[in-house]
Amino acid sequence: MSATFLGMPGNFPKNAAKAVHNSQLRYNLRKATHTIRGKRANVVGELPDWQELRAAGKAIKDHTLRNLDRYLIQLEEAVTRAGGTVHWARDAAEANAIVAGLVKATGETEVVKVKSMATQEIELNQALAEQGITAYETDLAELIVQLGDDFPSHILVPAIHRNRSEIREIFLEKMPKVPPHLTDDPPALAEAARLHLRERFLKSKVAISGANFMVAETGTLVVLESEGNGRMCLTLPETLISVVGIEKLLPSWRDLEVFLQLLPRSSTGERMNPYTSMWTGAVEGQDFHLVLLDNGRTDVLADEVGRQALRCIRCSACLNVCPVYERAGGHAYGSVYPGPIGAILTPQLRGMSSDLDASLPFASSLCGACYEVCPVAIDIPEVLVDLRAKAPHAAAERAGMKVAGWILNDHERLAKAQRAASRLRGLIPKRLPGPMSAWTDTRDMPEIPEESFRDWWERNERA
């Protein structure tokens, strides 16, 4: 892709204002999210111990994060014993340099990829392209996004913003050897993609993946998927490079069992995903490299409130119930992580120095639906409120809050302010002027009563 997420202009309100006028986008989002939401509700409802499973997932993740240093060393030792090589990447630049160096060492100029949020986060495809290496996405939705020179807009279904007709046009324009009579029937589109990818699978010598989980006690990596492309990438190439965030760690196989129940139900609404691939070190002569990615995660871990975002297992359940995401779509967030989880994870990983990142904690109605469906009980509204307090605020807003704090901190000052507001109620405009106008652009100014409750109470008590 020629553009990058980091280069997206504007901030969330501006991006969302543009997106909500796209009726096709809103239709696509509503249809897809409601379908996935319904499937999830059905399979979760089958389990009488779902809340216990959820609590177990939260406890396992919290324990792992508290002891992350110890488990990472245990993982490295286990992978090394199994014939793999572990690399540590402090940030995106280091990770991209490591991967590019490993690919160049093989002499290859093309790689196939399994769907990976971590490689999207560090913009690996662009970094490889700068080194003369072409990365081919093999996940169907990621392939659609790549061929369309587009951005992913959903964690689970990156091309959720595209309908079948749009996908057909992309295939006809960008995919070689596609029959001109291709229809927009899903089986026909899937068959076209299958034929296109099969050649890539068979001739590629290097593959790049992420991982849903890493098991510290054995050094095993785990990928859950629905199409089978991941298994082809993981087994056929001679060299496998896995780029994985350090928070994807689990202590033991026993812990993995919990998440193999939580993730499929929360993501695709299935009791079990079609393909679960696991590998430990170098398998059957394959050269295996594991790149452990920090890229801001240790900074997130240091935040007592925000660190719970690292429990995320990238299921996307929070996106599918979020009223803001359903209307604005994923591109408005300007990040590989859209929706509620992106609104708390991206500002912590990237900081809030840009207008876009500073606006993300406000991309929520705080309705709490995201917390209710999160399989690892991340209290997203709590983190959002905490980040809002830390975000940069305009001088007028800071001054207004200081004045409000001064008034609300003393009951006599508050009573005087209420009486003054009641007397001047006819002069207060429906739309506030100057820097305060943004507040009333999206809200109605509340009616000010003729008499405050305090005065009404005192008058009636005397009577």
C-alpha atoms as one frame of an Amber mdcrd trajectory, in Angstrom:
protein
   0.000   0.000   0.000   1.219   3.446  -0.816  -0.257   5.102   2.266   0.140
   4.215   5.917  -2.018   4.461   9.000   0.526   6.789  10.600   0.026   9.214
   7.748  -3.743   9.421   7.989  -4.835  13.059   8.394  -7.332  14.615  10.766
  -8.704  13.222  13.993 -11.491  10.856  14.921 -14.378  13.386  14.913 -13.433
  14.597  11.432 -12.932  11.072  10.092 -16.193   9.866  11.651 -18.175  12.848
  10.338 -17.132  11.882   6.827 -17.800   8.159   7.338 -21.350   8.511   8.658
 -22.448  10.048   5.334 -21.410   6.880   3.474 -24.689   4.943   3.422 -23.144
   1.853   1.770 -20.460   1.676   4.447 -23.021   1.927   7.227 -25.164  -0.778
   5.638 -22.165  -3.109   5.247 -21.073  -2.535   8.844 -24.506  -2.968  10.356
 -25.213  -6.178   8.471 -21.842  -7.767   9.270 -21.562  -6.746  12.915 -25.122
  -7.770  13.748 -24.599 -11.167  12.112 -21.406 -11.865  14.057 -22.949 -10.462
  17.235 -25.909 -12.823  16.964 -23.724 -15.878  16.338 -21.574 -15.013  19.338
 -24.588 -14.623  21.613 -25.895 -18.053  20.604 -22.688 -20.011  21.278 -21.868
 -18.098  24.472 -25.380 -18.781  25.739 -24.729 -22.513  25.436 -22.106 -22.421
  28.194 -23.441 -22.226  31.763 -19.922 -21.436  33.016 -19.152 -18.618  30.555
 -18.633 -16.036  33.305 -16.284 -18.449  35.130 -14.325 -18.980  31.900 -14.156
 -15.215  31.434 -12.860 -14.753  34.980 -10.286 -17.505  34.420  -9.058 -15.826
  31.229  -8.692 -12.520  33.045  -6.832 -14.140  35.957  -4.430 -16.030  33.669
  -3.611 -12.919  31.671  -3.115 -10.787  34.791  -0.822 -13.392  36.341   1.211
 -13.652  33.137   1.596  -9.878  32.809   2.741  -9.604  36.434   5.424 -12.215
  35.734   6.086 -11.393  32.101   9.866 -11.152  32.460  10.137 -14.673  33.891
   7.823 -16.265  31.334   9.516 -14.553  28.382  12.872 -16.018  29.414  11.243
 -19.429  29.848   9.748 -19.112  26.355  13.087 -18.140  24.799  14.827 -21.119
  26.398  12.115 -23.521  25.229  12.125 -22.218  21.632  15.921 -22.373  21.511
  15.956 -25.966  22.813  13.509 -26.879  20.042  15.851 -25.530  17.359  14.319
 -22.089  16.848  15.994 -18.695  17.081  14.548 -15.897  19.210  15.044 -12.215
  18.356  14.054  -9.284  20.596  12.684  -6.105  18.988  12.372  -2.933  21.049
  10.243  -1.115  18.469   8.875  -1.298  14.934  12.137  -0.214  13.328  14.108
  -2.998  15.033  11.477  -5.616  14.204  11.329  -4.595  10.545  15.125  -4.609
  10.280  15.321  -8.087  11.826  12.686  -9.542   9.503  14.140  -7.880   6.392
  17.600  -9.192   7.300  16.305 -12.732   7.778  14.493 -12.689   4.425  17.528
 -11.276   2.628  19.687 -14.021   4.140  17.571 -16.596   2.300  18.101 -14.849
  -1.030  14.351 -14.610  -1.611  12.495 -11.473  -2.719   8.933 -12.703  -2.068
   7.198 -13.888   1.100   3.717 -15.131   1.950   1.975 -13.941   5.086  -0.519
 -15.259   7.588  -2.938 -12.629   8.913  -1.077 -10.758  11.654  -2.057  -7.667
  13.611   1.493  -7.218  14.900   2.989  -6.982  11.398   0.296  -4.492  10.424
   1.073  -2.493  13.553   4.752  -2.146  12.590   3.862  -1.698   8.883   6.105
  -4.584   7.905   4.838  -4.852   4.332   5.929  -1.292   3.581   9.302  -1.811
   5.273   9.939  -4.973   3.246   8.928  -3.216   0.030  11.571  -0.570   0.706
  14.114  -3.415   0.815  12.929  -4.879  -2.480  10.867  -7.669  -0.861   7.219
  -8.240  -1.805   4.854  -9.572   0.869   1.703 -11.375  -0.288  -1.247 -11.603
   2.086  -2.982 -15.000   2.040  -5.956 -14.394   4.333  -8.899 -13.727   2.012
  -9.974 -10.482   3.663  -6.389  -9.238   3.919  -5.893 -10.136   0.258  -8.922
  -8.031  -0.664  -7.534  -5.113   1.324  -4.083  -5.489  -0.240  -5.336  -5.761
  -3.816  -7.652  -2.791  -3.264  -4.755  -0.640  -1.973  -6.905  -0.170   1.106
  -6.693  -0.232   4.898  -8.140  -2.970   7.120 -11.149  -1.730   9.073 -11.893
  -4.601  11.469  -9.701  -6.854  13.601 -11.357 -10.111  12.536 -12.806  -9.166
   9.125 -10.412  -6.555   7.658 -12.556  -6.040   4.545 -15.837  -5.705   6.437
 -16.419  -2.338   4.757 -16.527  -3.978   1.299 -19.533  -5.736  -0.213 -19.477
  -8.579  -2.738 -19.805  -6.347  -5.789 -16.857  -4.219  -4.703 -14.749  -7.339
  -4.084 -15.577  -8.671  -7.554 -14.431  -5.393  -9.138 -11.170  -5.502  -7.171
 -10.492  -9.084  -8.281 -11.219  -8.290 -11.930  -8.936  -5.256 -11.868  -6.024
  -6.466  -9.740  -5.940 -10.281  -9.690  -4.149 -11.954 -12.617  -5.840 -14.737
 -14.613  -9.313 -14.046 -13.231 -12.039 -15.065 -15.691 -13.860 -11.984 -17.057
 -17.226 -13.577 -16.331 -16.504 -13.769 -12.570 -19.681 -13.213 -10.547 -20.080
 -11.782  -7.045 -21.307 -15.137  -5.716 -19.237 -15.920  -2.562 -18.158 -19.423
  -3.708 -16.997 -17.973  -7.037 -15.002 -15.230  -5.320 -13.469 -17.739  -2.897
 -12.493 -20.069  -5.766 -10.815 -17.198  -7.634  -8.800 -16.341  -4.537  -7.948
 -20.008  -3.952  -6.536 -20.446  -7.448  -4.606 -17.191  -7.142  -3.060 -18.135
  -3.786  -2.250 -21.770  -4.548   0.629 -20.751  -6.802   2.009 -18.517  -4.062
   1.865 -21.283  -1.473   3.684 -23.776  -3.668   6.560 -21.569  -4.804   7.228
 -19.381  -1.733  10.268 -20.307   0.342   9.663 -17.826   3.193   6.553 -17.205
   5.268   5.771 -14.596   7.914   3.168 -15.103  10.612   1.964 -13.792  13.904
   0.487 -15.925  16.669  -2.625 -15.850  18.785  -0.809 -17.408  21.730   2.657
 -18.540  22.852   3.064 -21.244  25.526   6.050 -20.527  27.751   6.564 -24.026
  29.172   7.072 -25.665  25.757   7.885 -22.783  23.385   4.809 -23.607  21.309
   3.124 -21.017  19.077  -0.577 -21.217  18.232  -2.534 -19.771  15.303  -6.330
 -19.994  15.055  -7.898 -19.423  11.636 -10.857 -20.319   9.452  -9.527 -20.722
   5.901  -6.506 -23.056   5.984  -4.190 -20.485   4.432  -2.347 -20.201   7.718
  -1.524 -23.888   7.817  -0.208 -23.749   4.242   2.058 -20.813   5.161   3.244
 -22.443   8.366   4.155 -25.808   6.861   5.234 -25.449   3.210   7.971 -22.732
   3.232  11.550 -23.547   4.198  11.826 -20.511   6.501   9.148 -19.325   8.939
   9.404 -15.974  10.709   6.828 -15.221  13.425   6.418 -11.668  14.745   4.516
 -11.735  18.030   3.735  -9.137  20.691   5.187 -10.031  24.077   1.726  -9.920
  25.678   0.543 -12.988  23.704   2.243 -15.253  26.236   0.566 -17.971  28.336
   2.382 -19.941  31.035   1.170 -23.480  30.257  -0.882 -25.793  28.038  -3.493
 -25.908  30.767  -3.952 -22.155  30.388  -4.296 -22.478  26.618  -7.368 -24.672
  27.068  -9.299 -21.735  28.541  -8.545 -19.469  25.600  -9.367 -22.103  23.002
 -12.899 -21.895  24.381 -13.021 -18.104  24.774 -11.565 -16.939  21.452 -13.620
 -18.822  18.809 -16.900 -18.028  20.527 -16.032 -14.358  20.961 -14.584 -13.791
  17.490 -16.344 -15.846  14.829 -19.231 -17.112  16.945 -18.069 -20.729  16.625
 -17.681 -23.425  19.243 -14.321 -24.275  17.703 -12.443 -22.647  14.861 -11.822
 -24.794  11.752  -8.008 -24.691  11.899  -5.814 -24.638  15.009  -2.122 -24.840
  14.096   0.581 -25.364  16.716   4.326 -25.647  16.225   7.308 -25.849  18.551
  10.650 -24.584  17.308  12.116 -25.791  14.010   9.809 -28.489  12.656  10.901
 -31.074  10.037  13.987 -29.147   9.003  12.240 -25.800   8.704  14.281 -22.764
   9.769  12.205 -20.995  12.456  12.680 -17.474  13.830  10.573 -15.848  16.554
  10.648 -12.041  16.788   9.330 -10.872  20.167   7.898  -7.380  19.762   7.694
  -4.720  22.477   6.841  -1.527  20.532   5.415   0.308  23.543   3.982  -2.663
  25.405   6.269  -2.341  28.440   5.153   1.295  28.756   1.525   0.126  28.748
   2.393  -2.511  31.342   3.702   0.228  33.654   0.296   1.965  33.705  -1.825
   0.612  36.561  -5.122   1.354  34.811  -4.165   1.001  31.157  -2.236  -2.260
  31.456  -5.453  -4.304  31.314  -5.540  -3.521  27.564  -2.692  -6.042  27.216
  -5.137  -8.803  28.162  -6.741  -8.372  24.726  -6.865 -11.549  22.603  -7.941
  -9.675  19.430 -11.378 -11.308  19.227 -13.142  -8.103  18.019 -16.265  -8.743
  20.126 -16.098  -5.152  21.376 -16.208  -3.798  17.804 -19.308  -5.793  16.958
 -21.383  -4.289  19.787 -20.031  -0.737  19.697 -22.575   1.834  18.427 -19.777
   4.230  17.527 -17.834   1.697  15.458 -21.020   0.521  13.726 -21.641   4.040
  12.432 -18.122   5.363  11.907 -16.306   2.234  10.727 -12.719   1.225  11.339
 -10.884   3.707   9.133 -12.018   6.633  11.291  -9.709   5.400  14.071  -6.611
   5.787  11.892  -5.023   2.688  13.387  -4.667  -1.018  12.758  -6.626  -1.427
  16.008 -10.081   0.117  15.494 -13.114   0.157  17.741 -13.197   0.302  21.531
  -9.997  -1.707  22.050  -8.189   0.520  19.572  -9.419   3.618  21.385  -7.492
   2.509  24.483  -4.609   0.524  22.983  -3.431   2.842  20.206  -3.009   5.980
  22.394  -0.978   3.921  24.860   1.246   2.314  22.243   1.773   5.470  20.158
   1.229   8.187  22.743  -1.171  11.116  22.409   1.055  13.687  20.756  -0.980
  13.755  17.515  -4.509  15.101  17.125  -5.689  11.695  15.952  -4.316   9.687
  18.887  -5.421  12.310  21.419  -8.972  12.114  20.057  -9.334   8.319  20.308
 -10.200   8.117  24.047 -13.222  10.300  23.239 -14.432   7.960  20.453 -16.949
   6.318  22.749 -20.331   6.873  24.356 -19.131   4.987  27.479 -22.193   2.729
  27.193 -20.199  -0.234  28.543 -21.337  -2.792  25.945 -17.681  -3.519  25.120
 -16.912  -4.515  28.703 -19.940  -6.803  28.852 -18.781  -8.904  25.877 -15.013
  -8.841  26.422 -13.899 -12.459  27.044 -11.066 -11.306  29.315 -13.079  -8.609
  31.122 -11.146  -5.525  30.024 -12.940  -2.551  31.563 -12.624  -0.400  28.456
 -14.795   2.478  29.799 -12.533   2.749  32.859  -9.419   3.020  30.679 -11.134
   5.492  28.349 -11.968   7.817  31.238  -8.406   7.527  32.564  -6.956   8.357
  29.136  -9.321  11.306  28.732  -7.859  12.803  31.869  -4.335  12.327  30.489
  -5.092  13.641  26.995  -4.031  17.188  26.078  -6.846  19.709  26.533  -7.275
  23.206  25.126  -6.441  26.147  27.394 -10.083  27.293  27.457 -11.233  23.836
  28.534  -8.611  23.633  31.291  -9.604  27.101  32.535 -13.302  26.163  32.461
 -12.656  23.005  34.478 -10.671  24.963  37.066 -13.532  27.415  37.477 -16.046
  24.570  37.708 -13.898  22.821  40.308 -13.627  26.019  42.334 -17.435  26.455
  42.319 -18.333  22.819  42.995 -15.841  22.595  45.851 -17.847  25.004  48.053
 -21.589  24.710  48.685 -22.076  28.451  49.131 -20.364  29.257  45.841 -22.441
  26.574  44.148 -25.699  28.022  45.558 -24.793  31.519  44.329 -23.905  30.194
  40.886 -27.214  28.325  40.655 -29.214  31.418  41.617 -27.299  33.539  39.099
 -27.919  30.986  36.352 -31.660  30.929  37.134 -31.911  34.723  36.957 -29.966
  34.869  33.672 -31.553  31.804  32.088 -33.202  33.829  29.338 -29.834  35.193
  28.206 -28.035  31.824  27.902 -27.918  30.794  24.205 -28.845  27.345  22.905
 -25.412  27.155  21.328 -22.422  28.184  23.391 -19.984  30.690  21.840 -16.251
  30.447  21.110 -14.226  27.436  22.261 -17.278  26.070  24.108 -19.279  25.706
  20.882 -17.916  22.204  20.204 -19.816  20.927  23.240 -23.191  22.148  21.967
 -22.463  21.069  18.384 -23.344  17.527  19.448 -25.555  18.140  22.509 -28.608
  20.125  23.456 -28.049  22.806  26.046 -30.073  21.640  29.096 -32.936  23.845
  30.251 -32.067  25.849  33.356 -34.922  25.757  35.910 -36.418  28.966  37.330
 -35.513  27.758  40.821 -32.726  25.440  41.954 -33.532  22.310  43.946 -31.609
  23.771  46.877 -33.798  26.914  46.948 -36.981  24.855  46.455 -36.032  22.645
  49.404 -35.274  25.563  51.703 -38.536  27.332  50.775 -40.650  24.237  51.391
 -38.840  23.395  54.627 -39.702  26.840  55.980 -43.293  26.400  54.937
